[in-house]
GROMACS .gro file of C-alpha atoms in nm:
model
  207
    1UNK     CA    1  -1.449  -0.474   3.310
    2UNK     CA    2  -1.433  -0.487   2.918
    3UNK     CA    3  -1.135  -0.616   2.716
    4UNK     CA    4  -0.979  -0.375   2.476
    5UNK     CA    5  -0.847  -0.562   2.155
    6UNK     CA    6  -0.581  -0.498   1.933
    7UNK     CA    7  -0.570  -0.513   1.549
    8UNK     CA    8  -0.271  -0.423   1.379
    9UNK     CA    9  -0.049  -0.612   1.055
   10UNK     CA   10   0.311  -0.530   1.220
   11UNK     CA   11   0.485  -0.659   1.466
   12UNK     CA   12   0.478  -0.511   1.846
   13UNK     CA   13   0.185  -0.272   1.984
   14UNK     CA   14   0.324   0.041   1.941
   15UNK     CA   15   0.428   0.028   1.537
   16UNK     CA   16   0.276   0.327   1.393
   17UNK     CA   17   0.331   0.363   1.010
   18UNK     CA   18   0.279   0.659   0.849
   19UNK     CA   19  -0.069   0.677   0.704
   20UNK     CA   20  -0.205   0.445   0.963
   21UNK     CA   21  -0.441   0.521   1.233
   22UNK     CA   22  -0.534   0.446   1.616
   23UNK     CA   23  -0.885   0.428   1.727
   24UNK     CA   24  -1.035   0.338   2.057
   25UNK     CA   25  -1.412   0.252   2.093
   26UNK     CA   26  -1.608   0.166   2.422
   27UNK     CA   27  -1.816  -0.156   2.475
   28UNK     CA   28  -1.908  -0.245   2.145
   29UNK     CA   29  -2.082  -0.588   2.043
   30UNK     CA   30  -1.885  -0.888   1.821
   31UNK     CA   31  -2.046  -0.797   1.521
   32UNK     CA   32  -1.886  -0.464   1.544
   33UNK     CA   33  -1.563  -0.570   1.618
   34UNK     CA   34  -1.598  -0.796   1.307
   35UNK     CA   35  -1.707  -0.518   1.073
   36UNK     CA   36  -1.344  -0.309   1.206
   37UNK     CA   37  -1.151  -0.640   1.147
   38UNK     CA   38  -1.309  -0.627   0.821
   39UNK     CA   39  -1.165  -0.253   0.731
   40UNK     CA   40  -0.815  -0.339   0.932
   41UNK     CA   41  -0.682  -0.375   0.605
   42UNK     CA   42  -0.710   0.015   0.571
   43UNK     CA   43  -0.670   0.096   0.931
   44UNK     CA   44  -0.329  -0.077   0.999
   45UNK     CA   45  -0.309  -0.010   1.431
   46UNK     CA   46  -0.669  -0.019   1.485
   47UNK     CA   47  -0.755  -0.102   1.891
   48UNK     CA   48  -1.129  -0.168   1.959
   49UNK     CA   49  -1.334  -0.212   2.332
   50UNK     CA   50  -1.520  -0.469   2.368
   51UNK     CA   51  -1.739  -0.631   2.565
   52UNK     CA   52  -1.555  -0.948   2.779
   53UNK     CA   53  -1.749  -1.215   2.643
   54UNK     CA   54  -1.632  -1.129   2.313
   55UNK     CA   55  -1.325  -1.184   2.424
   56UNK     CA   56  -1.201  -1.531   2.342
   57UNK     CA   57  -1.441  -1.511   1.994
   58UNK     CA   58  -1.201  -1.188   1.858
   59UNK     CA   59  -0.938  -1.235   2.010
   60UNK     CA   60  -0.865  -1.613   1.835
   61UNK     CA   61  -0.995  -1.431   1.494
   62UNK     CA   62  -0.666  -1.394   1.376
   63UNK     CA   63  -0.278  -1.449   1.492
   64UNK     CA   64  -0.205  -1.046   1.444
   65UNK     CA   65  -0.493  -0.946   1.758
   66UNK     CA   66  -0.313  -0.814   2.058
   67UNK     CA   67  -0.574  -0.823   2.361
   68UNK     CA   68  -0.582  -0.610   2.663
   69UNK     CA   69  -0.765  -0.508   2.955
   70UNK     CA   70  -0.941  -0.202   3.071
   71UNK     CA   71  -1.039  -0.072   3.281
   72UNK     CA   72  -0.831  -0.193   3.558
   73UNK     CA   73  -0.844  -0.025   3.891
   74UNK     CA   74  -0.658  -0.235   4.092
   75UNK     CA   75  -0.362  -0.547   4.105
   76UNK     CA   76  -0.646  -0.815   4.107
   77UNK     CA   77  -0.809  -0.669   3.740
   78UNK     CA   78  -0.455  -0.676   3.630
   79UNK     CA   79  -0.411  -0.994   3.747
   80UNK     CA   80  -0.764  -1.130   3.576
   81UNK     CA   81  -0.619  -0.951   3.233
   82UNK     CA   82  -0.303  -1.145   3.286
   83UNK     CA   83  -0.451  -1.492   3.291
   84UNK     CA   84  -0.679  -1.385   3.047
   85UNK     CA   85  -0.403  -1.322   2.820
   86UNK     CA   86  -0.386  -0.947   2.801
   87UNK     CA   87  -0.100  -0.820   2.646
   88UNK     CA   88  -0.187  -0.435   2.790
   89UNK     CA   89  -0.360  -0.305   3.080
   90UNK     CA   90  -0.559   0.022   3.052
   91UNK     CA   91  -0.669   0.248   3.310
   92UNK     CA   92  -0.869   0.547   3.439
   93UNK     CA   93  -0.614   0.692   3.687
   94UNK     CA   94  -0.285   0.681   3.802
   95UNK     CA   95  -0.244   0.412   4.053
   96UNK     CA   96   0.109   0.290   4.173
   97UNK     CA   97  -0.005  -0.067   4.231
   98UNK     CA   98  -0.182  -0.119   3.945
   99UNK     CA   99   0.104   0.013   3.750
  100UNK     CA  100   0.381  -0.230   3.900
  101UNK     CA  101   0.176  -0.469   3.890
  102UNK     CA  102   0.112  -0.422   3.520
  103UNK     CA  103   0.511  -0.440   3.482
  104UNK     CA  104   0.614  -0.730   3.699
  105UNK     CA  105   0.351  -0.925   3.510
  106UNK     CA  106   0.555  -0.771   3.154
  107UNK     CA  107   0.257  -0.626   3.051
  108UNK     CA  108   0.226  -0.295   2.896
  109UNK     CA  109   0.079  -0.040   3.107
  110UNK     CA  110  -0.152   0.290   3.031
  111UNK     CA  111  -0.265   0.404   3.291
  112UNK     CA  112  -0.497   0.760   3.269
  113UNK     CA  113  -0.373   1.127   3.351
  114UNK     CA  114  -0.476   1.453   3.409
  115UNK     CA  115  -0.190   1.682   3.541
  116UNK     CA  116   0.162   1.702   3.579
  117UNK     CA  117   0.154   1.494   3.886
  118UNK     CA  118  -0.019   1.191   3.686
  119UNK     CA  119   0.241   1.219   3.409
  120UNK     CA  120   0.546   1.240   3.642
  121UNK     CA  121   0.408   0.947   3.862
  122UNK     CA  122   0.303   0.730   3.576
  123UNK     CA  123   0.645   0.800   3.431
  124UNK     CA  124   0.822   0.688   3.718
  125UNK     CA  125   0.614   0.392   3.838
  126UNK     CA  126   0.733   0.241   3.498
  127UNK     CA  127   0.385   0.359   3.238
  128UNK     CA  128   0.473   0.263   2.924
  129UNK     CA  129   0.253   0.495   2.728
  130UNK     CA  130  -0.034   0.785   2.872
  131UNK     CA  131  -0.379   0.783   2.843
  132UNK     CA  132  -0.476   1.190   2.823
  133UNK     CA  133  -0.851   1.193   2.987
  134UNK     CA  134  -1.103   1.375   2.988
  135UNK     CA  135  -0.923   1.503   2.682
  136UNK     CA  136  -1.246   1.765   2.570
  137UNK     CA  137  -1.277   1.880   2.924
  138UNK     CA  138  -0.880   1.970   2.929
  139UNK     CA  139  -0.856   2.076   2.617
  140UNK     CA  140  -0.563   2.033   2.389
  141UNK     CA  141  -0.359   2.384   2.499
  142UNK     CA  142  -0.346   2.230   2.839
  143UNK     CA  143  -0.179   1.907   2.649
  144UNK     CA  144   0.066   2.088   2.494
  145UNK     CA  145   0.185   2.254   2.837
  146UNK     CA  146   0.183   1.938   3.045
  147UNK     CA  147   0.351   1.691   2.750
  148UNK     CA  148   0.661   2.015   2.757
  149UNK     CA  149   0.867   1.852   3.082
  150UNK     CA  150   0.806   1.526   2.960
  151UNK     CA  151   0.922   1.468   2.613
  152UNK     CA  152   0.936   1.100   2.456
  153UNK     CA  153   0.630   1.005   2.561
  154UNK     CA  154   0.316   0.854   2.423
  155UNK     CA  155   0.035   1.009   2.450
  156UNK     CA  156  -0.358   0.898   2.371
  157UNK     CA  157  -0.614   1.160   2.382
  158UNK     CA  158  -0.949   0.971   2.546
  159UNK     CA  159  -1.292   1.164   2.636
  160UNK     CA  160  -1.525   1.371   2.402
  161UNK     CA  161  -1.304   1.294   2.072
  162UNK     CA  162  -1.495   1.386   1.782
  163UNK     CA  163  -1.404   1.412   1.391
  164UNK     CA  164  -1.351   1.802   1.408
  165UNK     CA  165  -1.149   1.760   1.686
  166UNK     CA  166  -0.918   1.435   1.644
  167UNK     CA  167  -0.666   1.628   1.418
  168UNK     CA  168  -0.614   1.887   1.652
  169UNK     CA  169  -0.540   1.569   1.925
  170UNK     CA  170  -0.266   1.485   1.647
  171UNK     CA  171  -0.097   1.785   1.625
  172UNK     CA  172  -0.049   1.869   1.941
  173UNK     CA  173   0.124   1.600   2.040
  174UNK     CA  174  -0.117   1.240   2.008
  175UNK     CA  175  -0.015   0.933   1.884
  176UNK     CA  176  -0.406   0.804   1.922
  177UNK     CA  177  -0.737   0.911   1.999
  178UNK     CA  178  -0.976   0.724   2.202
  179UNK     CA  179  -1.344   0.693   2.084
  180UNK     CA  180  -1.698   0.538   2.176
  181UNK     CA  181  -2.002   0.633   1.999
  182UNK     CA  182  -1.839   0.886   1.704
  183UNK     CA  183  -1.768   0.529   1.547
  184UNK     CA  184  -2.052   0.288   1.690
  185UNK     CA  185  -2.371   0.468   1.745
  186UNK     CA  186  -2.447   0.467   1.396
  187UNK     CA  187  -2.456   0.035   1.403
  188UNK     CA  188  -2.248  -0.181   1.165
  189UNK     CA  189  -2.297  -0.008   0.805
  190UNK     CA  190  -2.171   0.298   0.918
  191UNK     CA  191  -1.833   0.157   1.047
  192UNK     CA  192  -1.662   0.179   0.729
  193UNK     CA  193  -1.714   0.574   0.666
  194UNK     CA  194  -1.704   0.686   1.020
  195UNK     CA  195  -1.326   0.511   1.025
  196UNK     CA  196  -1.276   0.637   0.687
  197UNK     CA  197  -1.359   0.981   0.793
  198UNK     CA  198  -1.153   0.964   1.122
  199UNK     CA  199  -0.879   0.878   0.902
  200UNK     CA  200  -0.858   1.118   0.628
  201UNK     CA  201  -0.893   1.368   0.935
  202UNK     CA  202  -0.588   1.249   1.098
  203UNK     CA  203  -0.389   1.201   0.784
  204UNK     CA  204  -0.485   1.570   0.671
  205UNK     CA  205  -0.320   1.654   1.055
  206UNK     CA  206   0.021   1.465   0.993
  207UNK     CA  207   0.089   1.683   0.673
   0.00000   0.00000   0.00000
């Protein structure tokens, strides 16, 4: 299990100025959590993955970090998150228990989807926002047909994001993208352009 961490200058998880951008990275070390705190002041919702040991060190960085968990795949990971002091649970699939679980705890819940069944189930189980994965493999025409019955939702594009693509993500529907290496592989100095890149890409997309 990994913890996913939230940055952000405004109050509540799901404030989403315009300008600002939402980025999701997989496993990464303290360092590099440290070097996106660092550009936060740019990046105003910025939501990094790390590793769980890294937890407690980021998390108490400053007042303004929302933590969660992911990837939960069942009530006891929710449960773990929970006492851990998640604020959000993350997952893969679409899984009634984890879901209710995520809700009776007040937690906020994102749980992964992949058809029209997903979204509809998510949306009744109580989901508070949808993670779209594998978002390359599905492709964002396929987004734009399943988000149509289900309007008012919010959606998070996750799986084989890169720069060329993450506008498209935006306009056809995304509030975030989820991404791993595009922003890590390249170690610490290369965390400032990579975001920087990621966001003039996403602004361009919102004109």
């Amino acid at each position: 299990r990994s913890i996913w961490i939230t940055l952000c200058q405004e109050a509540g998880i799901w404030n989403n100025p315009c300008g600002s951008i939402q980025l999701f990275t997989n496993s990464i070390e303290l360092e590099l959590a440290e070097s996106f705190y660092e550009q936060e002041k740019n990046v105003r919702n910025l939501r990094l993955l790390t590793k769980e040991d890294c937890f407690a060190e980021v998390s108490s960085a400053n007042k303004n970090i929302y933590v969660g968990l992911g990837t939960a795949t069942n009530k006891e990971h929710v449960k773990g998150g929970k006492k851990a002091g998640a604020q959000f649970i993350i997952s893969p699939h679409t899984d009634e228990e984890v879901i209710r679980k995520t809700k009776k705890l007040e937690l906020i819940s994102i749980p992964g989807v992949a058809s029209p069944t997903d979204v509809g189930n998510a949306i009744k189980f109580g989901a508070d926002a949808l993670k779209f994965f594998p978002a390359k493999s599905l492709g964002t025409d396929y987004l734009k047909a399943v988000r149509e019955p289900f309007p008012n939702q919010i959606w998070m594009a996750t799986g084989g994001i890169s720069i060329d693509s993450a506008g498209d993500w935006i306009k056809a529907g995304c509030t975030a993208v989820g991404l791993g290496s595009p922003l890590t592989s390249g170690g610490v100095s290369e965390i400032r352009n990579r975001v920087a890149g990621f966001q003039s890409a996403i602004a361009e997309a919102k004109k």
